[in-house]
Coordinates of C-alpha atoms and ligand atoms in Angstrom, one line a residue:
X3 CA -22.4 -7.1 -21.1
X4 CA -21.7 -4.0 -19.0
X5 CA -18.3 -2.6 -20.0
X6 CA -17.4 -0.9 -16.8
X7 CA -14.3 -2.2 -14.9
X8 CA -15.5 -3.4 -11.5
X9 CA -13.9 -4.7 -8.4
X10 CA -15.6 -8.1 -7.7
X11 CA -14.0 -8.7 -4.3
X12 CA -11.6 -7.3 -1.8
X13 CA -9.2 -9.2 0.5
X14 CA -6.6 -8.6 3.1
X15 CA -4.2 -10.3 5.4
X16 CA -1.9 -9.2 8.2
X17 CA 0.4 -11.6 10.2
X18 CA -0.6 -12.5 13.7
X19 CA 2.5 -11.2 15.5
X20 CA 2.0 -7.8 17.0
X21 CA 4.9 -5.5 17.7
X22 CA 3.8 -2.7 20.0
X23 CA 5.4 0.6 20.9
X24 CA 6.2 -0.9 24.3
X25 CA 8.2 -3.6 22.5
X26 CA 10.1 -1.0 20.5
X27 CA 10.9 0.9 23.7
X28 CA 12.9 -2.2 24.7
X29 CA 14.8 -2.2 21.4
X30 CA 15.7 1.4 20.7
X31 CA 15.8 4.8 22.6
X32 CA 12.2 5.8 21.9
X33 CA 8.8 6.1 23.7
X34 CA 5.2 5.3 23.0
X35 CA 4.5 9.0 23.5
X36 CA 7.0 10.1 20.8
X37 CA 5.8 7.5 18.3
X38 CA 2.1 8.2 18.7
X39 CA 2.5 12.0 18.6
X40 CA 4.8 11.9 15.5
X41 CA 3.2 9.0 13.6
X42 CA -0.1 7.9 15.1
X43 CA 1.2 4.3 15.1
X44 CA 0.4 2.2 18.3
X45 CA 1.3 -1.2 16.9
X46 CA 2.1 -3.0 13.7
X47 CA 2.1 -6.7 12.5
X48 CA 5.2 -8.5 11.7
X49 CA 5.8 -11.9 10.0
X50 CA 6.9 -14.9 11.9
X51 CA 10.0 -17.0 10.9
X52 CA 9.4 -18.6 7.5
X53 CA 6.5 -16.4 6.5
X54 CA 7.1 -14.5 3.3
X55 CA 5.5 -11.7 1.2
X56 CA 4.0 -14.3 -1.1
X57 CA 2.3 -16.0 1.9
X58 CA 0.6 -12.7 2.9
X59 CA -0.3 -12.0 -0.7
X60 CA -1.8 -15.5 -1.2
X61 CA -4.0 -15.2 1.9
X62 CA -5.3 -11.7 0.8
X63 CA -5.9 -13.2 -2.7
X64 CA -7.9 -16.1 -1.3
X65 CA -10.1 -13.7 0.6
X66 CA -10.6 -11.5 -2.5
X67 CA -11.5 -14.6 -4.6
X68 CA -13.9 -15.8 -2.0
X69 CA -15.6 -12.4 -1.8
X70 CA -15.8 -12.4 -5.6
X71 CA -17.4 -15.8 -5.7
X72 CA -14.6 -17.0 -8.0
X73 CA -12.2 -20.0 -8.1
X74 CA -8.5 -19.3 -8.3
X75 CA -8.3 -21.0 -11.7
X76 CA -10.6 -18.4 -13.3
X77 CA -7.9 -15.8 -12.8
X78 CA -6.0 -14.8 -15.9
X79 CA -3.4 -12.3 -14.6
X80 CA -1.7 -11.8 -11.2
X81 CA -0.1 -8.4 -10.6
X82 CA 1.8 -7.8 -7.3
X83 CA 3.0 -4.4 -6.2
X84 CA 5.9 -4.9 -3.8
X85 CA 9.4 -3.8 -3.0
X86 CA 10.0 -6.8 -0.7
X87 CA 9.4 -9.9 -2.9
X88 CA 10.5 -13.2 -1.5
X89 CA 13.2 -13.4 -4.2
X90 CA 14.3 -11.2 -7.1
X91 CA 13.7 -14.2 -9.3
X92 CA 11.1 -15.7 -9.4
X93 CA 8.8 -12.8 -8.8
X94 CA 6.3 -12.6 -6.0
X95 CA 3.5 -12.9 -8.4
X96 CA 4.9 -16.3 -9.7
X97 CA 5.0 -17.6 -6.1
X98 CA 1.4 -16.5 -5.5
X99 CA 0.3 -18.3 -8.6
X100 CA 2.1 -21.5 -7.4
X101 CA 0.6 -21.1 -3.8
X102 CA -2.9 -20.7 -5.2
X103 CA -2.4 -24.0 -7.0
X104 CA -2.8 -22.6 -10.5
X105 CA -0.5 -22.3 -13.5
X106 CA 0.0 -20.8 -17.0
X107 CA -1.4 -17.5 -16.0
X108 CA 0.4 -14.2 -16.7
X109 CA 2.1 -13.1 -13.4
X110 CA 4.4 -10.2 -12.7
X111 CA 5.5 -7.7 -10.0
X112 CA 5.4 -4.0 -10.1
X113 CA 8.1 -1.8 -8.5
X114 CA 6.4 1.4 -7.4
X115 CA 7.1 1.2 -3.7
X116 CA 4.1 2.4 -1.6
X117 CA 2.1 3.2 -4.8
X118 CA 2.4 -0.4 -6.0
X119 CA -1.3 -1.3 -5.5
X120 CA -2.6 1.7 -7.4
X121 CA -0.1 1.0 -10.2
X122 CA -1.4 -2.6 -10.3
X123 CA -5.0 -1.3 -10.5
X124 CA -4.0 0.8 -13.5
X125 CA -2.2 -2.1 -15.2
X126 CA -5.3 -4.2 -14.5
X127 CA -7.5 -1.6 -16.2
X128 CA -5.2 -1.5 -19.2
X129 CA -5.2 -5.3 -19.6
X130 CA -9.0 -5.4 -19.4
X131 CA -9.1 -2.9 -22.2
X132 CA -7.0 -5.3 -24.3
X133 CA -8.6 -8.5 -23.0
X134 CA -12.2 -7.9 -22.0
X135 CA -12.6 -11.4 -20.7
X136 CA -9.6 -11.3 -18.4
X137 CA -9.9 -11.7 -14.6
X138 CA -7.2 -9.8 -12.8
X139 CA -5.9 -10.3 -9.4
X140 CA -4.3 -7.0 -8.2
X141 CA -2.3 -7.3 -5.0
X142 CA -0.2 -5.0 -2.7
X143 CA 2.0 -7.1 -0.3
X144 CA 5.1 -6.4 1.8
X145 CA 7.3 -7.7 4.4
X146 CA 8.7 -4.2 5.0
X147 CA 10.2 -5.3 8.3
X148 CA 12.7 -7.4 6.4
X149 CA 14.2 -4.2 5.1
X150 CA 13.9 -2.2 8.4
X151 CA 16.9 -1.6 10.6
X152 CA 15.7 -2.4 14.1
X153 CA 18.6 -0.4 15.6
X154 CA 17.6 2.8 13.8
X155 CA 14.9 4.6 15.8
X156 CA 14.1 7.1 13.1
X157 CA 12.7 4.4 10.7
X158 CA 12.0 1.2 12.7
X159 CA 8.9 2.7 14.4
X160 CA 7.1 3.5 11.1
X161 CA 6.6 0.2 9.3
X162 CA 4.7 -3.1 9.4
X163 CA 3.9 -6.1 7.2
X164 CA 0.7 -7.0 5.4
X165 CA -1.2 -7.6 2.2
X166 CA -4.4 -6.5 0.4
X167 CA -6.0 -7.7 -2.9
X168 CA -8.7 -7.0 -5.4
X169 CA -10.3 -9.0 -8.3
X170 CA -11.0 -6.9 -11.3
X171 CA -13.2 -7.8 -14.3
X172 CA -15.0 -6.0 -17.1
X173 CA -18.7 -5.9 -16.1
X174 CA -20.3 -7.8 -13.2
X175 CA -21.3 -6.8 -9.7
X176 CA -19.2 -4.5 -7.6
X177 CA -17.8 -1.0 -7.3
X178 CA -16.8 0.6 -10.5
X179 CA -13.1 1.6 -11.0
X180 CA -13.8 5.0 -12.6
X181 CA -10.3 6.3 -13.2
X182 CA -6.7 6.0 -12.0
X183 CA -3.9 8.6 -12.3
X184 CA -0.2 7.8 -11.9
X185 CA 2.8 10.0 -11.5
X186 CA 6.6 9.7 -10.8
X187 CA 9.5 12.1 -10.2
X188 CA 12.8 10.1 -10.4
X189 CA 14.8 13.3 -9.6
X190 CA 13.6 12.9 -6.0
X191 CA 14.6 9.2 -5.7
X192 CA 17.5 9.7 -3.3
X193 CA 15.1 11.0 -0.6
X194 CA 13.7 7.5 0.1
X195 CA 15.8 4.5 -0.8
X196 CA 16.4 0.8 -0.3
X197 CA 19.7 0.4 -2.3
X198 CA 21.7 -2.5 -0.9
X199 CA 21.7 -5.5 -3.1
X200 CA 21.0 -3.6 -6.3
X201 CA 23.7 -3.5 -9.0
X202 CA 24.6 0.0 -7.9
X203 CA 25.3 -1.2 -4.4
X204 CA 26.5 -4.8 -4.6
X205 CA 27.4 -7.4 -2.1
X206 CA 30.3 -9.9 -2.4
X207 CA 30.4 -13.2 -0.6
X208 CA 31.4 -12.5 3.0
X209 CA 30.4 -8.8 3.1
X210 CA 28.5 -7.7 6.2
X211 CA 25.1 -5.9 5.6
X212 CA 25.5 -2.2 5.3
X213 CA 22.9 0.4 6.3
X214 CA 21.8 0.9 2.7
X215 CA 20.3 -2.6 2.8
X216 CA 17.5 -1.0 4.8
X217 CA 14.9 1.7 4.2
X218 CA 16.6 5.1 4.5
X219 CA 14.5 8.2 4.3
X220 CA 14.7 12.0 4.8
X221 CA 11.6 12.2 6.9
X222 CA 10.8 15.8 6.6
X223 CA 11.3 16.0 2.9
X224 CA 9.2 12.8 2.3
X225 CA 6.5 14.3 4.5
X226 CA 6.3 17.5 2.6
X227 CA 6.3 15.9 -0.9
X228 CA 3.8 13.2 0.2
X229 CA 1.2 15.8 1.4
X230 CA 1.7 18.0 -1.7
X231 CA 1.6 15.2 -4.3
X232 CA -1.3 13.2 -2.9
X233 CA -3.4 16.3 -2.6
X234 CA -2.6 17.5 -6.1
X235 CA -3.2 14.1 -7.8
X236 CA -6.6 13.8 -6.0
X237 CA -7.6 17.2 -7.4
X238 CA -6.4 16.2 -10.9
X239 CA -8.5 13.1 -11.0
X240 CA -11.5 14.9 -9.8
X241 CA -11.1 17.7 -12.4
X242 CA -10.6 15.1 -15.2
X243 CA -13.9 13.5 -14.2
X244 CA -15.9 16.7 -13.7
X245 CA -16.1 16.2 -10.0
X246 CA -15.1 18.2 -6.9
X247 CA -14.0 17.3 -3.4
X248 CA -17.7 17.9 -2.3
X249 CA -18.6 14.7 -4.3
X250 CA -16.1 12.5 -2.4
X251 CA -17.7 10.4 0.4
X252 CA -14.5 8.7 1.6
X253 CA -10.9 9.6 1.3
X254 CA -8.6 6.6 1.8
X255 CA -4.9 7.7 1.6
X256 CA -1.7 5.7 1.9
X257 CA -1.3 4.9 5.6
X258 CA 2.2 6.4 5.9
X259 CA 1.6 8.1 9.2
X260 CA -1.3 9.9 10.8
X261 CA 0.1 13.4 10.4
X262 CA 0.5 12.9 6.7
X263 CA -3.1 11.4 6.4
X264 CA -4.5 14.3 8.5
X265 CA -2.6 16.9 6.5
X266 CA -3.8 15.5 3.1
X267 CA -7.4 15.5 4.5
X268 CA -7.1 19.2 5.5
X269 CA -5.5 20.3 2.2
X270 CA -8.1 18.4 0.3
X271 CA -10.7 20.1 2.4
X272 CA -12.7 17.1 3.4
X273 CA -14.4 16.5 6.7
X274 CA -12.2 14.4 9.1
X275 CA -14.9 11.8 9.6
X276 CA -14.7 11.0 5.9
X277 CA -11.0 10.1 6.1
X278 CA -10.2 6.4 6.7
X279 CA -7.2 5.4 8.7
X280 CA -6.0 2.2 10.3
X281 CA -2.3 3.3 10.7
X282 CA -2.6 3.1 14.5
X283 CA -2.9 -0.8 14.2
X284 CA -0.8 -1.6 11.2
X285 CA 1.8 1.2 10.7
X286 CA 3.1 1.9 7.2
X287 CA 2.8 -1.4 5.2
X288 CA 3.9 0.3 1.9
X289 CA 2.1 -1.2 -1.1
X290 CA -0.2 -3.2 1.2
X291 CA -1.5 -0.1 3.0
X292 CA -4.2 1.0 0.6
X293 CA -5.8 -2.4 -0.2
X294 CA -5.5 -3.5 3.4
X295 CA -7.4 -0.4 4.6
X296 CA -9.9 -0.6 1.6
X297 CA -10.9 -4.2 2.4
X298 CA -11.3 -3.3 6.1
X299 CA -13.3 -0.1 5.3
X300 CA -15.7 -2.1 3.1
X301 CA -16.2 -4.9 5.6
X302 CA -16.7 -2.6 8.6
X303 CA -19.3 -0.6 6.7
X304 CA -17.2 2.6 6.7
X305 CA -17.7 2.5 2.9
X306 CA -21.3 2.2 2.0
X307 CA -23.3 1.5 -1.2
X308 CA -23.4 4.7 -3.3
X309 CA -20.2 6.2 -1.9
X310 CA -17.6 7.8 -4.1
X311 CA -14.2 6.7 -2.7
X312 CA -10.9 8.5 -3.4
X313 CA -7.8 6.4 -3.0
X314 CA -4.3 8.0 -3.0
X315 CA -0.8 6.8 -2.4
X316 CA 2.8 8.1 -2.3
X317 CA 6.1 6.3 -2.1
X318 CA 9.7 5.9 -3.0
X319 CA 10.7 6.9 -6.5
X320 CA 9.0 9.2 -5.8
X321 CA 5.8 7.7 -7.1
X322 CA 2.2 8.8 -6.4
X323 CA -1.3 8.0 -7.6
X324 CA -5.0 8.4 -7.1
X325 CA -8.0 6.3 -8.1
X326 CA -11.8 6.8 -8.0
X327 CA -14.2 4.0 -7.0
X328 CA -17.9 4.4 -7.3
X329 CA -19.6 1.9 -4.9
Ligands
ACO29 N1 12.0 8.1 19.1 C1 12.4 9.2 19.8 N2 13.0 10.2 19.2 C2 13.2 10.1 17.8 C3 12.8 9.0 17.1 C4 12.1 8.0 17.8 N3 11.7 6.9 17.2 N4 13.1 9.2 15.8 C5 13.7 10.4 15.7 N5 13.8 10.9 17.0 C6 14.4 12.2 17.3 C7 15.4 12.7 16.3 O1 16.7 12.1 16.6 C8 15.4 14.2 16.6 O2 16.2 14.4 17.7 P1 17.1 15.7 17.8 O3 16.2 16.9 17.7 O4 17.8 15.6 19.1 O5 18.1 15.6 16.6 C9 14.0 14.4 16.9 O6 13.4 13.2 17.3 C10 13.2 15.0 15.8 O7 13.5 14.2 14.6 P2 12.8 14.5 13.2 O8 13.3 13.5 12.2 O9 13.0 16.0 12.9 O10 11.3 14.3 13.6 P3 10.0 14.6 12.8 O11 9.1 15.4 13.6 O12 10.3 15.0 11.4 O13 9.3 13.2 12.7 C11 9.1 11.4 11.1 C12 10.0 12.1 12.0 C13 8.0 10.7 11.9 C14 9.8 10.3 10.3 C15 8.5 12.4 10.1 O14 9.5 13.2 9.5 C16 7.6 11.8 9.1 O15 6.5 11.5 9.4 N6 8.1 11.8 7.9 C17 7.4 11.2 6.8 C18 8.1 10.0 6.5 C19 7.3 8.7 6.5 O16 6.3 8.6 7.1 N7 7.8 7.9 5.8 C20 7.2 6.6 5.7 C21 7.9 5.9 4.5 S1 7.6 6.7 3.1 C22 6.1 6.6 2.6 O17 5.4 5.7 3.0 C23 5.6 7.6 1.8

């Protein structure tokens, strides 16, 4: 048996409801021109009433399983990167297990904000080293709009909902997960927060929701750190693997906003046509953004056999990460 860790199938799901910039113009003092110039986002998907993170995650998982040619019951571990689980308890991964109609697997969530999917990939890699026969479902899924204040124009234009998934095994057909690098700097945590409801910012019965219930960020600081950290962790993983940016065929960064994606591409010194982005159609879907874009880039042929693909992400914590995939 080939001992490489491979991705057997990718999947994605985005809710059907589309929220356009024109819709947002009716909700807050903003304009399509401002949003597109500052973020590149034209529209984003949002859940309908009664549709939860685990529903999006389960749809993405079903697609990944189908593409892997596997039955749900073959899965041994479910890992979901999310900061917007349906509940604090049970975890989103437990709900996905239930919705897939399976049981007695190992299922847990990872809290690494927008880097959640790459953290899930690394946990999958570690588990496969311990349990070579395991079959891992790694998912990034969010209903970010649940934690977005739609009266705050500085944040509500940025985000959308979605999910992406991958099935990992040791050996078998599929792109090889060559390496993953993870990093965190908790000193910078206060620059991007969702605090309300945590034990440091509690709610009593009858309290009205405060602003801290929603995503709060210092945009310019986040921007600066996101560009710097994603570029440096991409260079670190290349160096560790004896590669250079010239070897990379596709750069697929976290879809935070177009200016960040563009700046990472420039700093990484890669041709713009090698950088994948769908932020114009989905906005920032946090942990879902990398697997959603990856699944799309594979299906549309943007990523081809033989390509070396660099994934990178950055999010609250701050957390950041990179991964190398050899197709
Ligand atoms: N519509 C119109 N005007 C707006 C809007 C809006 N939606 N939002 C802010 N403005 C105004 C501000 O009030 C400000 O007005 P003022 O000059 O009169 O005070 C002006 O536009 C400029 O505001 P800035 O915040 O300085 O705008 P900036 O150019 O920095 O762009 C943005 C803001 C898009 C958030 C940018 O800082 C950014 O991209 N930051 C990265 C953060 C990010 O993408 N976070 C995503 C989550 S984190 C993650 O995924 C890693």
